[in-house]
mmCIF file of C-alpha atoms in Angstrom:
data_model
loop_
_atom_site.group_PDB
_atom_site.id
_atom_site.type_symbol
_atom_site.label_atom_id
_atom_site.label_comp_id
_atom_site.label_asym_id
_atom_site.label_seq_id
_atom_site.Cartn_x
_atom_site.Cartn_y
_atom_site.Cartn_z
ATOM 1 C CA MET A 15 -13.790 9.859 -10.045
ATOM 2 C CA GLN A 16 -10.397 11.452 -10.172
ATOM 3 C CA MET A 17 -9.053 8.373 -11.955
ATOM 4 C CA ARG A 18 -10.671 9.354 -15.231
ATOM 5 C CA GLY A 19 -8.270 12.308 -15.627
ATOM 6 C CA ALA A 20 -5.203 10.663 -14.136
ATOM 7 C CA VAL A 21 -1.766 11.208 -15.692
ATOM 8 C CA ARG A 22 -0.824 8.296 -17.954
ATOM 9 C CA SER A 23 1.875 9.734 -19.931
ATOM 10 C CA VAL A 24 5.429 11.073 -19.122
ATOM 11 C CA SER A 25 5.084 13.960 -21.402
ATOM 12 C CA VAL A 26 2.041 15.321 -19.705
ATOM 13 C CA LEU A 27 3.764 14.721 -16.200
ATOM 14 C CA ALA A 28 6.775 16.594 -17.399
ATOM 15 C CA GLU A 29 4.563 19.509 -18.544
ATOM 16 C CA LEU A 30 2.716 19.680 -15.241
ATOM 17 C CA LEU A 31 5.978 19.632 -13.218
ATOM 18 C CA GLU A 32 7.877 22.004 -15.585
ATOM 19 C CA LEU A 33 10.412 19.330 -16.198
ATOM 20 C CA PRO A 34 11.287 19.107 -19.910
ATOM 21 C CA GLN A 35 14.037 16.658 -19.367
ATOM 22 C CA LEU A 36 11.700 13.887 -18.401
ATOM 23 C CA THR A 37 11.630 11.248 -21.086
ATOM 24 C CA ASP A 38 9.355 8.338 -22.073
ATOM 25 C CA VAL A 39 10.669 5.002 -21.006
ATOM 26 C CA ASP A 40 9.323 1.683 -22.544
ATOM 27 C CA THR A 41 8.425 -0.605 -19.630
ATOM 28 C CA THR A 42 5.776 -3.350 -19.224
ATOM 29 C CA PHE A 43 4.403 -1.415 -16.093
ATOM 30 C CA PRO A 44 2.499 1.741 -17.219
ATOM 31 C CA LEU A 45 2.595 5.260 -15.654
ATOM 32 C CA LEU A 46 -0.518 5.973 -13.648
ATOM 33 C CA VAL A 47 -0.763 8.901 -11.163
ATOM 34 C CA PRO A 48 -3.698 11.101 -10.147
ATOM 35 C CA HIS A 49 -3.484 14.858 -10.305
ATOM 36 C CA ALA A 50 -4.194 15.048 -6.511
ATOM 37 C CA TYR A 51 -0.796 13.410 -5.974
ATOM 38 C CA VAL A 52 0.955 15.144 -8.769
ATOM 39 C CA ASN A 53 -0.068 18.411 -7.001
ATOM 40 C CA ARG A 54 2.085 17.551 -4.002
ATOM 41 C CA MET A 55 5.284 17.160 -6.164
ATOM 42 C CA VAL A 56 7.702 20.011 -6.153
ATOM 43 C CA LYS A 57 7.779 21.556 -9.594
ATOM 44 C CA GLY A 58 11.189 21.598 -11.277
ATOM 45 C CA ASP A 59 12.730 18.947 -8.956
ATOM 46 C CA ARG A 60 13.697 15.860 -10.905
ATOM 47 C CA HIS A 61 14.461 14.089 -7.690
ATOM 48 C CA ASP A 62 11.253 14.822 -5.870
ATOM 49 C CA PRO A 63 10.611 11.860 -3.566
ATOM 50 C CA LEU A 64 6.929 11.568 -4.750
ATOM 51 C CA LEU A 65 7.888 11.769 -8.487
ATOM 52 C CA ARG A 66 10.523 9.121 -7.966
ATOM 53 C CA GLN A 67 7.935 6.677 -6.708
ATOM 54 C CA VAL A 68 5.803 6.877 -9.943
ATOM 55 C CA LEU A 69 8.142 7.750 -12.743
ATOM 56 C CA PRO A 70 9.274 4.975 -15.078
ATOM 57 C CA VAL A 71 12.954 4.770 -15.501
ATOM 58 C CA ASN A 72 15.334 2.654 -17.625
ATOM 59 C CA ASP A 73 16.578 0.823 -14.463
ATOM 60 C CA GLU A 74 13.378 -1.093 -14.457
ATOM 61 C CA ASN A 75 14.489 -2.932 -17.486
ATOM 62 C CA GLN A 76 17.617 -4.374 -15.958
ATOM 63 C CA VAL A 77 17.736 -8.025 -15.121
ATOM 64 C CA VAL A 78 19.176 -8.410 -11.587
ATOM 65 C CA ALA A 79 19.865 -11.708 -10.021
ATOM 66 C CA GLY A 80 17.587 -12.464 -7.054
ATOM 67 C CA TYR A 81 14.800 -10.246 -8.259
ATOM 68 C CA SER A 82 11.755 -12.234 -9.495
ATOM 69 C CA THR A 83 8.131 -11.721 -10.578
ATOM 70 C CA ASP A 84 6.743 -13.488 -7.460
ATOM 71 C CA PRO A 85 9.093 -12.206 -4.798
ATOM 72 C CA VAL A 86 7.114 -13.360 -1.711
ATOM 73 C CA GLY A 87 5.775 -16.500 -3.119
ATOM 74 C CA GLU A 88 2.029 -15.580 -3.181
ATOM 75 C CA LEU A 89 1.032 -17.787 -6.108
ATOM 76 C CA ALA A 90 1.709 -20.905 -4.154
ATOM 77 C CA SER A 91 -0.677 -19.804 -1.277
ATOM 78 C CA GLN A 92 -4.002 -19.667 -3.310
ATOM 79 C CA THR A 93 -6.993 -21.189 -1.563
ATOM 80 C CA PRO A 94 -10.500 -21.934 -2.827
ATOM 81 C CA GLY A 95 -12.297 -18.807 -3.587
ATOM 82 C CA GLN A 96 -9.078 -17.205 -4.988
ATOM 83 C CA PHE A 97 -7.967 -16.098 -1.500
ATOM 84 C CA LEU A 98 -4.284 -16.099 -0.401
ATOM 85 C CA ALA A 99 -3.608 -17.920 2.865
ATOM 86 C CA LYS A 100 0.061 -17.489 3.887
ATOM 87 C CA TYR A 101 -0.398 -16.820 7.668
ATOM 88 C CA GLN A 102 -2.293 -18.710 10.219
ATOM 89 C CA GLY A 103 -5.518 -17.054 11.287
ATOM 90 C CA ARG A 104 -5.754 -14.584 8.318
ATOM 91 C CA VAL A 105 -6.662 -14.777 4.646
ATOM 92 C CA LEU A 106 -5.928 -12.146 2.053
ATOM 93 C CA ALA A 107 -8.461 -11.382 -0.658
ATOM 94 C CA VAL A 108 -7.455 -9.934 -3.863
ATOM 95 C CA THR A 109 -10.333 -7.638 -4.574
ATOM 96 C CA THR A 110 -9.327 -5.988 -7.748
ATOM 97 C CA GLY A 111 -6.162 -5.499 -9.985
ATOM 98 C CA SER A 112 -6.636 -1.837 -10.180
ATOM 99 C CA CYS A 113 -4.933 0.873 -8.171
ATOM 100 C CA ALA A 114 -5.150 4.605 -7.690
ATOM 101 C CA VAL A 115 -1.437 4.911 -8.526
ATOM 102 C CA ASN A 116 1.175 2.616 -10.041
ATOM 103 C CA CYS A 117 4.070 2.588 -7.648
ATOM 104 C CA ARG A 118 7.251 1.615 -9.495
ATOM 105 C CA TYR A 119 8.435 -0.673 -6.670
ATOM 106 C CA CYS A 120 5.150 -2.584 -6.278
ATOM 107 C CA PHE A 121 5.732 -6.210 -5.357
ATOM 108 C CA ARG A 122 2.685 -7.204 -7.388
ATOM 109 C CA ARG A 123 3.638 -5.353 -10.518
ATOM 110 C CA HIS A 124 3.695 -8.812 -12.269
ATOM 111 C CA PHE A 125 0.844 -10.320 -10.420
ATOM 112 C CA PRO A 126 -1.539 -12.376 -12.618
ATOM 113 C CA TYR A 127 -4.687 -10.452 -11.685
ATOM 114 C CA SER A 128 -6.743 -12.196 -14.422
ATOM 115 C CA ASP A 129 -6.515 -15.381 -12.371
ATOM 116 C CA PHE A 130 -7.947 -13.713 -9.344
ATOM 117 C CA GLN A 131 -11.304 -12.154 -10.422
ATOM 118 C CA PRO A 132 -13.487 -11.560 -7.428
ATOM 119 C CA ALA A 133 -16.630 -13.154 -8.844
ATOM 120 C CA THR A 134 -19.446 -13.444 -6.182
ATOM 121 C CA ALA A 135 -19.538 -17.281 -6.556
ATOM 122 C CA ASP A 136 -15.772 -17.630 -5.983
ATOM 123 C CA TRP A 137 -16.002 -15.406 -2.924
ATOM 124 C CA GLU A 138 -18.899 -17.336 -1.424
ATOM 125 C CA LYS A 139 -17.086 -20.567 -2.012
ATOM 126 C CA GLY A 140 -13.957 -19.191 -0.359
ATOM 127 C CA LEU A 141 -15.828 -17.718 2.592
ATOM 128 C CA ASP A 142 -17.664 -20.993 3.117
ATOM 129 C CA ASN A 143 -14.482 -22.809 3.229
ATOM 130 C CA LEU A 144 -12.473 -20.516 5.602
ATOM 131 C CA PRO A 145 -10.192 -22.367 8.024
ATOM 132 C CA PRO A 146 -11.992 -22.541 11.325
ATOM 133 C CA ASP A 147 -9.271 -20.481 13.038
ATOM 134 C CA THR A 148 -9.637 -17.486 10.523
ATOM 135 C CA ARG A 149 -10.054 -14.316 12.532
ATOM 136 C CA GLU A 150 -9.089 -11.804 9.973
ATOM 137 C CA ILE A 151 -9.774 -11.147 6.342
ATOM 138 C CA ILE A 152 -7.413 -8.651 4.615
ATOM 139 C CA LEU A 153 -8.769 -6.757 1.596
ATOM 140 C CA SER A 154 -6.025 -6.080 -0.769
ATOM 141 C CA GLY A 155 -5.423 -5.724 -4.491
ATOM 142 C CA GLY A 156 -4.707 -3.662 -6.454
ATOM 143 C CA ASP A 157 -6.444 -1.514 -3.972
ATOM 144 C CA PRO A 158 -9.777 -2.189 -2.508
ATOM 145 C CA LEU A 159 -10.785 1.448 -2.030
ATOM 146 C CA ILE A 160 -10.557 1.935 -5.828
ATOM 147 C CA LEU A 161 -13.800 -0.100 -6.010
ATOM 148 C CA SER A 162 -17.070 1.665 -5.915
ATOM 149 C CA ASP A 163 -19.023 1.810 -2.675
ATOM 150 C CA ALA A 164 -21.636 -0.647 -4.155
ATOM 151 C CA LYS A 165 -18.962 -3.286 -4.965
ATOM 152 C CA LEU A 166 -17.253 -2.690 -1.583
ATOM 153 C CA SER A 167 -20.533 -3.014 0.065
ATOM 154 C CA ASN A 168 -21.268 -6.277 -1.601
ATOM 155 C CA ILE A 169 -17.919 -7.720 -0.423
ATOM 156 C CA LEU A 170 -18.449 -6.478 3.199
ATOM 157 C CA ASP A 171 -21.952 -8.034 3.323
ATOM 158 C CA MET A 172 -20.523 -11.313 2.475
ATOM 159 C CA ILE A 173 -17.670 -11.004 5.105
ATOM 160 C CA ALA A 174 -20.291 -9.956 7.657
ATOM 161 C CA GLN A 175 -21.819 -13.445 7.511
ATOM 162 C CA THR A 176 -18.513 -15.188 8.515
ATOM 163 C CA GLN A 177 -16.873 -15.898 11.853
ATOM 164 C CA VAL A 178 -14.160 -13.420 11.349
ATOM 165 C CA SER A 179 -13.770 -10.658 13.850
ATOM 166 C CA THR A 180 -11.609 -8.222 11.926
ATOM 167 C CA VAL A 181 -11.571 -6.750 8.449
ATOM 168 C CA ARG A 182 -8.364 -5.185 7.460
ATOM 169 C CA VAL A 183 -8.146 -2.924 4.433
ATOM 170 C CA HIS A 184 -4.755 -2.404 2.831
ATOM 171 C CA THR A 185 -4.935 0.775 0.736
ATOM 172 C CA ARG A 186 -2.931 3.660 -0.821
ATOM 173 C CA THR A 187 -5.865 5.315 -2.303
ATOM 174 C CA PRO A 188 -6.599 7.817 0.595
ATOM 175 C CA VAL A 189 -2.865 8.845 0.431
ATOM 176 C CA VAL A 190 -3.003 9.748 -3.411
ATOM 177 C CA ILE A 191 -6.815 10.645 -3.486
ATOM 178 C CA PRO A 192 -7.869 11.725 -0.055
ATOM 179 C CA ALA A 193 -11.203 12.653 -1.353
ATOM 180 C CA ARG A 194 -12.075 9.003 -1.742
ATOM 181 C CA ILE A 195 -12.800 9.146 1.999
ATOM 182 C CA THR A 196 -16.421 10.335 1.723
ATOM 183 C CA ASP A 197 -19.179 10.333 4.333
ATOM 184 C CA GLU A 198 -20.789 7.494 2.532
ATOM 185 C CA LEU A 199 -17.631 5.387 2.716
ATOM 186 C CA VAL A 200 -17.172 6.098 6.393
ATOM 187 C CA GLU A 201 -20.697 5.057 7.002
ATOM 188 C CA LEU A 202 -20.164 1.771 4.952
ATOM 189 C CA LEU A 203 -16.997 0.925 7.063
ATOM 190 C CA VAL A 204 -18.799 1.787 10.340
ATOM 191 C CA SER A 205 -21.657 -0.663 9.420
ATOM 192 C CA MET A 206 -19.173 -3.351 9.845
ATOM 193 C CA THR A 207 -18.468 -2.339 13.367
ATOM 194 C CA GLU A 208 -22.199 -2.355 14.005
ATOM 195 C CA ARG A 209 -22.100 -6.114 12.859
ATOM 196 C CA ASP A 210 -19.442 -6.847 15.491
ATOM 197 C CA LYS A 211 -16.551 -6.586 13.048
ATOM 198 C CA GLN A 212 -13.490 -4.541 13.897
ATOM 199 C CA VAL A 213 -12.235 -2.463 10.918
ATOM 200 C CA VAL A 214 -8.560 -1.617 10.497
ATOM 201 C CA ILE A 215 -7.220 0.414 7.654
ATOM 202 C CA VAL A 216 -3.532 0.057 6.904
ATOM 203 C CA LEU A 217 -2.435 2.905 4.780
ATOM 204 C CA HIS A 218 0.736 2.950 2.547
ATOM 205 C CA THR A 219 2.525 6.225 3.047
ATOM 206 C CA ASN A 220 6.182 6.528 2.353
ATOM 207 C CA HIS A 221 7.083 10.224 2.678
ATOM 208 C CA ALA A 222 5.914 13.168 4.770
ATOM 209 C CA ASN A 223 5.300 15.213 1.636
ATOM 210 C CA GLU A 224 2.502 12.817 0.830
ATOM 211 C CA ILE A 225 0.582 14.111 3.857
ATOM 212 C CA ASP A 226 -1.427 17.267 3.248
ATOM 213 C CA GLY A 227 -4.419 18.982 4.695
ATOM 214 C CA ASP A 228 -6.808 16.845 2.697
ATOM 215 C CA PHE A 229 -5.245 13.694 3.939
ATOM 216 C CA VAL A 230 -5.313 14.730 7.457
ATOM 217 C CA ALA A 231 -8.957 15.620 7.260
ATOM 218 C CA ALA A 232 -9.816 12.191 5.664
ATOM 219 C CA MET A 233 -7.986 10.496 8.510
ATOM 220 C CA ARG A 234 -9.626 12.399 11.262
ATOM 221 C CA ALA A 235 -13.017 11.485 9.674
ATOM 222 C CA LEU A 236 -12.069 7.853 9.832
ATOM 223 C CA LYS A 237 -10.591 7.969 13.236
ATOM 224 C CA THR A 238 -13.579 9.882 14.642
ATOM 225 C CA ALA A 239 -15.662 7.026 13.285
ATOM 226 C CA GLY A 240 -13.759 4.603 15.440
ATOM 227 C CA ILE A 241 -11.613 2.899 12.769
ATOM 228 C CA THR A 242 -8.109 1.901 13.693
ATOM 229 C CA LEU A 243 -5.565 3.557 11.502
ATOM 230 C CA LEU A 244 -2.114 2.045 10.874
ATOM 231 C CA ASN A 245 0.604 2.826 8.339
ATOM 232 C CA GLN A 246 3.226 0.689 6.514
ATOM 233 C CA SER A 247 6.046 2.109 4.445
ATOM 234 C CA VAL A 248 8.651 0.640 2.175
ATOM 235 C CA LEU A 249 12.207 1.751 2.702
ATOM 236 C CA LEU A 250 13.072 3.120 -0.847
ATOM 237 C CA ARG A 251 16.432 4.465 -2.024
ATOM 238 C CA GLY A 252 16.267 8.143 -2.984
ATOM 239 C CA VAL A 253 12.794 8.495 -1.369
ATOM 240 C CA ASN A 254 12.980 8.012 2.478
ATOM 241 C CA ASP A 255 16.276 6.382 3.169
ATOM 242 C CA SER A 256 17.362 9.004 5.728
ATOM 243 C CA SER A 257 16.741 9.464 9.463
ATOM 244 C CA THR A 258 15.193 12.794 8.807
ATOM 245 C CA ALA A 259 12.703 11.525 6.182
ATOM 246 C CA LEU A 260 11.658 8.703 8.448
ATOM 247 C CA THR A 261 11.328 10.887 11.528
ATOM 248 C CA ASP A 262 9.257 13.500 9.732
ATOM 249 C CA LEU A 263 7.018 10.748 8.334
ATOM 250 C CA SER A 264 6.307 9.267 11.728
ATOM 251 C CA ASN A 265 5.619 12.568 13.277
ATOM 252 C CA ARG A 266 3.361 13.729 10.363
ATOM 253 C CA LEU A 267 1.428 10.334 10.434
ATOM 254 C CA TRP A 268 0.868 10.732 14.292
ATOM 255 C CA ASP A 269 -0.349 14.383 13.776
ATOM 256 C CA ALA A 270 -3.023 12.866 11.367
ATOM 257 C CA GLY A 271 -4.010 10.196 13.819
ATOM 258 C CA VAL A 272 -2.212 7.234 12.132
ATOM 259 C CA LEU A 273 0.203 4.955 13.895
ATOM 260 C CA PRO A 274 3.411 3.856 12.132
ATOM 261 C CA TYR A 275 3.294 0.054 11.963
ATOM 262 C CA TYR A 276 5.886 -1.517 9.542
ATOM 263 C CA LEU A 277 8.766 -0.337 7.602
ATOM 264 C CA HIS A 278 9.345 -2.935 5.030
ATOM 265 C CA LEU A 279 12.615 -3.836 3.315
ATOM 266 C CA LEU A 280 11.941 -3.912 -0.357
ATOM 267 C CA ASP A 281 10.403 -7.097 -1.788
ATOM 268 C CA LYS A 282 12.734 -8.165 -4.475
ATOM 269 C CA VAL A 283 10.491 -7.823 -7.393
ATOM 270 C CA ALA A 284 11.857 -7.730 -10.876
ATOM 271 C CA GLY A 285 12.128 -4.116 -12.110
ATOM 272 C CA ALA A 286 12.718 -2.444 -8.618
ATOM 273 C CA ALA A 287 16.197 -3.326 -7.746
ATOM 274 C CA HIS A 288 17.277 0.247 -8.017
ATOM 275 C CA PHE A 289 15.031 1.087 -4.938
ATOM 276 C CA ASP A 290 16.692 -1.404 -2.737
ATOM 277 C CA VAL A 291 18.406 -0.333 0.573
ATOM 278 C CA GLU A 292 20.815 -2.613 2.246
ATOM 279 C CA GLN A 293 19.596 -4.294 5.424
ATOM 280 C CA SER A 294 22.589 -3.072 7.434
ATOM 281 C CA ARG A 295 21.672 0.495 6.373
ATOM 282 C CA ALA A 296 18.036 -0.006 7.304
ATOM 283 C CA VAL A 297 19.160 -1.115 10.866
ATOM 284 C CA GLU A 298 21.205 1.929 11.178
ATOM 285 C CA LEU A 299 18.305 4.214 10.210
ATOM 286 C CA ILE A 300 16.001 2.532 12.715
ATOM 287 C CA ASP A 301 18.604 2.868 15.461
ATOM 288 C CA SER A 302 18.874 6.480 14.587
ATOM 289 C CA ILE A 303 15.173 7.412 14.703
ATOM 290 C CA THR A 304 14.779 5.386 17.856
ATOM 291 C CA GLY A 305 16.852 7.985 19.568
ATOM 292 C CA GLU A 306 14.617 10.775 18.119
ATOM 293 C CA LEU A 307 11.014 9.386 18.438
ATOM 294 C CA PRO A 308 8.971 7.833 21.313
ATOM 295 C CA GLY A 309 8.916 4.135 20.895
ATOM 296 C CA TYR A 310 5.313 4.032 19.685
ATOM 297 C CA LEU A 311 6.337 6.148 16.645
ATOM 298 C CA VAL A 312 9.154 3.755 15.571
ATOM 299 C CA PRO A 313 7.842 1.301 12.908
ATOM 300 C CA LYS A 314 8.963 -2.288 13.021
ATOM 301 C CA LEU A 315 11.549 -3.057 10.427
ATOM 302 C CA VAL A 316 10.449 -6.141 8.628
ATOM 303 C CA ARG A 317 11.102 -8.256 5.559
ATOM 304 C CA GLU A 318 8.667 -10.704 3.977
ATOM 305 C CA ILE A 319 10.370 -14.065 3.111
ATOM 306 C CA ASP A 320 8.773 -16.738 1.040
ATOM 307 C CA GLY A 321 7.904 -19.664 3.343
ATOM 308 C CA GLU A 322 8.153 -17.956 6.632
ATOM 309 C CA PRO A 323 5.085 -18.174 8.829
ATOM 310 C CA SER A 324 5.068 -14.412 9.418
ATOM 311 C CA LYS A 325 6.928 -11.258 8.563
ATOM 312 C CA VAL A 326 10.496 -11.457 9.690
ATOM 313 C CA HIS A 327 11.447 -8.650 12.161
ATOM 314 C CA ILE A 328 14.936 -7.226 11.511
ATOM 315 C CA SER A 329 17.137 -6.043 14.286
ATOM 316 C CA ALA A 330 20.875 -5.252 14.774
#
């Protein structure tokens, strides 16, 4: 697994990218980035949009009013079985606390994963007590595709016994490690469709430079297998906060067989305020790319607000 050799030190990252000016920063959120992702960064570019997403910086240690450790109020929505139930008809399962990459803007960077261990007994309890209107289970984390096929198979087998009609997988792993999409994983996901469960994979891709030939091949394998592919991005200062970046991203996703779905305004998590983009600027960007793209390639601009029954769509 590529995670064993993942980069975990700024000095190693600096050497790989030929950036001697990169310095270690003491934060509570460690650096973690696989080589498959580092290889897509531009050497010598301190402002590379992929590097910016993973590099610890001093700004993370600033205390900014309005930014908290639970920015979307998840901890109040815990249900039996350690699921999160924020929206009607859907439950979210925290499958693991591990990810393939540590994104510096992650809204769960302070999440108490130790309280959400997915023990089989807890899952069975939760699945036995799903609200009767539950149609969809969302596998999240961490990242569910960081799990082994065996662990993922166990989870899917339990879900297959429920009344839900859709399994949604939220993942960034195929973006940073496209090789995770193996024939065996595809077969495992297809097995759910054979048990009358639709499978939707929602990827997290923020910049066109994250899309390479390996990613495209992985997406085509999933799409050929009949799996629905959507993408959600986060609008990030210095990464994708331009109409050119957003237009390129939508076009490249579509070429890979992935439909742009959401463009999120940053969840106000402590340590990530330097990534935030003003809502008014976000609206301007959506207006701009609407004139450049067909409607189906314009992602919905949304913000998640604690206590709201769904994501809040933002318009001018």
